[in-house]
Amino acid sequence: MIALVTGASRGIGAATARKLAADGYTVIVHYHRAREQAEQIASEIGGFAICADLGDFAQIDAMIAEIIRIYGRMDVLVNNAGIALTGLYQDISDENAIRLFQVNLGGTMHTAKRVLPHMLRAHCGCIINIASVWGECGAACEVHYSAAKAAVIGFTKALAKEVGLSGIRVNCVSPGVMDTDMNRTHDAETMQALADETPLGCIGKPEDVANAVAFLVSDQAKFITGQILPVNGGFNI
């Protein structure tokens, strides 16, 4: 079984790659800039590291073509890669906003588009999109990120309806506040405040999301599609 995890050089992506490998998958570890970290994880789990800028559709095309050339199939796609912008909405440059949507939404949709023909031929497959609690309820000073992740949720639901009869399941995991590099840009006071707002009283770990992904791609979830699985400690109920 072959799985591609995008943005797998660190954080949620790395944890997901390790979990799927432990469950018996051959995992392709996608990265953009962090080559050393990605190759280390690939070596650790017996996988394969591959580079692509997910804001560039031609690079996505080349990445999927290379994976199919090597492995001949694709059973699981985990669309995890993403970038964030923090700041007042009107202060975010158009260039940075476009880049965020190109990667977070465009990269997610186009990677799925290029993987789907191979899943359709096999009449099976799982696509897991990683969204965010901010895509569900929105966040001040992360308006573009919230909007892109909300679109990922809508994409998940629509695509699940379109490909369900072809044996393909599409689901979404929506993390809350997690202990990742993306959130380490916040100061300790902010992180503590977010932990205090979480009913379970703590920040989530990348492994919490990885475990949810592993469940959704397993046979235990064979009758689950088009769903949004929150992993947020009760932050948004």
Coordinates of C-alpha atoms in Angstrom, one line a residue:
M1 CA 0.0 0.0 0.0
I2 CA 1.4 3.4 -1.1
A3 CA 0.7 6.7 0.8
L4 CA 1.8 10.2 -0.1
V5 CA 2.0 12.6 2.8
T6 CA 2.6 16.2 1.8
G7 CA 4.5 18.6 4.1
A8 CA 5.9 15.5 5.8
S9 CA 9.3 16.9 6.9
R10 CA 8.1 18.0 10.3
G11 CA 5.1 18.4 12.6
I12 CA 1.8 16.8 11.7
G13 CA 3.1 15.5 8.4
A14 CA 6.1 13.8 9.9
A15 CA 4.0 12.2 12.6
T16 CA 1.5 11.0 10.0
A17 CA 4.3 9.5 7.9
R18 CA 5.7 7.6 10.8
K19 CA 2.2 6.4 11.9
L20 CA 1.3 5.2 8.4
A21 CA 4.6 3.5 8.0
A22 CA 4.1 1.7 11.3
D23 CA 0.7 0.5 10.0
G24 CA 2.4 -1.1 7.0
Y25 CA 2.3 1.6 4.3
T26 CA 5.2 2.6 2.1
V27 CA 5.2 6.3 2.6
I28 CA 6.4 9.0 0.2
V29 CA 7.6 11.9 2.3
H30 CA 6.9 15.2 0.4
Y31 CA 8.9 18.3 1.2
H32 CA 9.5 21.7 -0.3
R33 CA 12.6 23.1 1.3
A34 CA 13.5 20.9 4.3
R35 CA 15.4 18.2 2.3
E36 CA 17.6 16.9 5.1
Q37 CA 14.7 16.4 7.5
A38 CA 12.5 14.8 4.9
E39 CA 15.3 12.4 3.8
Q40 CA 16.0 11.5 7.4
I41 CA 12.3 10.6 8.0
A42 CA 12.2 8.7 4.8
S43 CA 15.3 6.7 5.8
E44 CA 13.9 6.1 9.2
I45 CA 10.6 4.6 7.9
G46 CA 11.8 2.9 4.8
G47 CA 10.1 5.4 2.5
F48 CA 11.0 7.9 -0.2
A49 CA 11.5 11.6 -0.1
I50 CA 10.3 13.8 -2.9
C51 CA 10.4 17.6 -3.5
A52 CA 7.8 19.9 -5.0
D53 CA 6.5 23.4 -4.5
L54 CA 2.8 22.8 -4.1
G55 CA 2.1 26.3 -5.3
D56 CA 3.4 25.3 -8.7
F57 CA 1.0 22.9 -10.5
A58 CA 3.7 21.8 -12.9
Q59 CA 5.8 20.6 -10.0
I60 CA 2.8 18.7 -8.6
D61 CA 2.3 17.0 -12.0
A62 CA 6.0 16.0 -12.1
M63 CA 5.9 14.7 -8.5
I64 CA 2.8 12.5 -9.0
A65 CA 4.2 11.2 -12.3
E66 CA 7.5 10.2 -10.6
I67 CA 5.7 8.4 -7.8
I68 CA 3.5 6.4 -10.2
R69 CA 6.6 5.6 -12.3
I70 CA 8.3 4.2 -9.3
Y71 CA 5.4 2.5 -7.4
G72 CA 2.7 2.2 -10.1
R73 CA -0.2 3.1 -7.7
M74 CA -1.5 5.4 -5.1
D75 CA -3.7 4.2 -2.2
V76 CA -3.7 7.1 0.2
L77 CA -3.1 10.8 -0.2
V78 CA -2.8 13.0 2.9
N79 CA -2.9 16.7 1.9
N80 CA -1.1 18.2 4.9
A81 CA 1.2 20.8 3.5
G82 CA 0.3 24.4 4.2
I83 CA 1.6 27.8 5.1
A84 CA 0.2 30.5 7.5
L85 CA 0.0 34.2 7.6
T86 CA -0.5 36.2 10.8
G87 CA -1.5 39.9 10.8
L88 CA -4.4 42.2 10.2
Y89 CA -6.3 41.4 7.1
Q90 CA -5.7 44.7 5.4
D91 CA -2.0 44.5 6.1
I92 CA -1.4 41.2 4.3
S93 CA 0.1 41.8 0.9
D94 CA -1.7 40.6 -2.2
E95 CA 1.4 38.6 -3.1
N96 CA 1.5 36.7 0.2
A97 CA -2.3 36.2 0.1
I98 CA -2.2 34.7 -3.4
R99 CA 0.7 32.4 -2.4
L100 CA -1.2 31.2 0.7
F101 CA -4.2 30.2 -1.4
Q102 CA -2.0 28.7 -4.1
V103 CA -0.4 26.3 -1.6
N104 CA -3.2 25.7 1.0
L105 CA -6.1 25.3 -1.4
G106 CA -4.7 25.1 -4.9
G107 CA -2.0 22.6 -3.9
T108 CA -4.5 20.4 -2.0
M109 CA -7.0 20.4 -4.9
H110 CA -4.5 19.9 -7.7
T111 CA -2.6 17.1 -5.9
A112 CA -5.9 15.3 -5.4
K113 CA -6.8 15.9 -9.1
R114 CA -3.6 14.3 -10.3
V115 CA -3.9 11.3 -7.9
L116 CA -7.5 10.6 -8.6
P117 CA -7.1 8.9 -12.0
H118 CA -5.0 6.2 -10.4
M119 CA -7.5 5.7 -7.6
L120 CA -10.4 5.6 -10.1
R121 CA -8.7 2.9 -12.2
A122 CA -8.2 0.9 -9.0
H123 CA -11.8 1.7 -7.8
C124 CA -10.4 2.4 -4.3
G125 CA -8.4 4.9 -2.4
C126 CA -8.5 7.4 0.5
I127 CA -7.9 11.1 0.4
I128 CA -7.4 12.9 3.7
N129 CA -7.3 16.7 3.8
I130 CA -5.9 18.5 6.8
A131 CA -7.9 21.6 7.6
S132 CA -7.9 23.6 10.8
V133 CA -10.3 24.6 13.6
W134 CA -9.9 28.2 12.1
G135 CA -11.5 26.9 9.0
E136 CA -14.5 26.0 11.1
C137 CA -14.9 29.1 13.3
G138 CA -12.4 31.7 11.9
A139 CA -9.6 33.5 13.6
A140 CA -8.8 37.2 13.8
C141 CA -5.4 38.0 12.3
E142 CA -5.5 34.8 10.3
V143 CA -8.3 35.6 7.9
H144 CA -6.6 34.3 4.7
Y145 CA -5.6 31.1 6.5
S146 CA -9.1 30.6 7.9
A147 CA -10.7 31.2 4.5
A148 CA -8.4 28.7 2.8
K149 CA -9.0 26.0 5.3
A150 CA -12.8 26.6 5.2
A151 CA -12.5 26.0 1.4
V152 CA -10.6 22.8 2.1
I153 CA -13.5 21.6 4.2
G154 CA -16.0 22.5 1.4
F155 CA -13.7 20.7 -1.2
T156 CA -13.7 17.6 1.0
K157 CA -17.4 17.4 1.2
A158 CA -18.0 18.0 -2.5
L159 CA -15.4 15.6 -3.7
A160 CA -16.6 12.9 -1.4
K161 CA -20.0 13.1 -3.1
E162 CA -18.5 13.0 -6.5
V163 CA -16.1 10.0 -6.2
G164 CA -18.0 7.8 -3.6
L165 CA -19.5 5.5 -6.2
S166 CA -16.0 4.9 -7.5
G167 CA -14.9 3.4 -4.2
I168 CA -12.9 6.4 -3.1
R169 CA -13.4 8.0 0.4
V170 CA -12.5 11.6 1.1
N171 CA -12.4 12.9 4.6
C172 CA -10.9 15.8 6.6
V173 CA -9.1 16.1 9.9
S174 CA -9.4 19.5 11.5
P175 CA -6.7 20.1 14.1
G176 CA -7.1 22.6 16.9
V177 CA -4.1 24.3 18.6
M178 CA -1.2 21.9 18.1
D179 CA 2.4 21.9 19.3
T180 CA 4.0 22.5 15.9
D181 CA 6.5 24.9 14.4
M182 CA 3.6 26.9 12.8
N183 CA 2.2 27.7 16.2
R184 CA 5.6 28.2 17.8
T185 CA 5.6 31.7 16.2
H186 CA 3.2 32.6 19.1
D187 CA 4.7 33.6 22.4
A188 CA 4.4 31.5 25.5
E189 CA 1.6 33.8 26.9
T190 CA -0.5 33.3 23.8
M191 CA 0.0 29.6 23.8
Q192 CA -1.0 29.3 27.4
A193 CA -4.1 31.4 26.8
L194 CA -5.0 29.0 23.9
A195 CA -4.4 26.0 26.2
D196 CA -6.6 27.6 28.8
E197 CA -9.4 28.1 26.2
T198 CA -9.3 24.3 25.4
P199 CA -11.6 22.3 27.6
L200 CA -9.0 19.5 28.0
G201 CA -6.6 22.2 29.2
C202 CA -3.6 21.5 27.0
I203 CA -2.2 21.8 23.5
G204 CA -2.5 18.9 21.1
K205 CA 0.4 16.9 19.7
P206 CA 1.1 16.0 16.0
E207 CA 0.6 12.4 17.0
D208 CA -3.0 13.1 17.9
V209 CA -3.7 14.2 14.3
A210 CA -1.7 11.3 12.9
N211 CA -3.8 8.8 14.8
A212 CA -7.0 10.4 13.4
V213 CA -5.6 10.1 9.9
A214 CA -4.6 6.5 10.5
F215 CA -8.2 5.7 11.6
L216 CA -9.8 7.4 8.6
V217 CA -7.7 5.5 6.1
S218 CA -8.2 2.1 7.9
D219 CA -11.0 -0.4 7.3
Q220 CA -12.4 0.7 10.6
A221 CA -13.6 3.8 8.8
K222 CA -14.8 2.1 5.6
F223 CA -18.3 3.6 5.8
I224 CA -17.0 7.1 6.6
T225 CA -16.7 9.7 3.9
G226 CA -17.2 13.4 3.5
Q227 CA -16.7 14.0 7.2
I228 CA -14.8 16.5 9.2
L229 CA -13.0 14.9 12.2
P230 CA -12.1 17.6 14.8
V231 CA -9.0 16.9 16.8
N232 CA -9.1 20.0 19.0
G233 CA -9.5 19.1 22.7
G234 CA -12.9 20.6 22.7
F235 CA -11.6 24.0 21.5
N236 CA -14.6 24.3 19.1
I237 CA -17.7 22.4 20.0

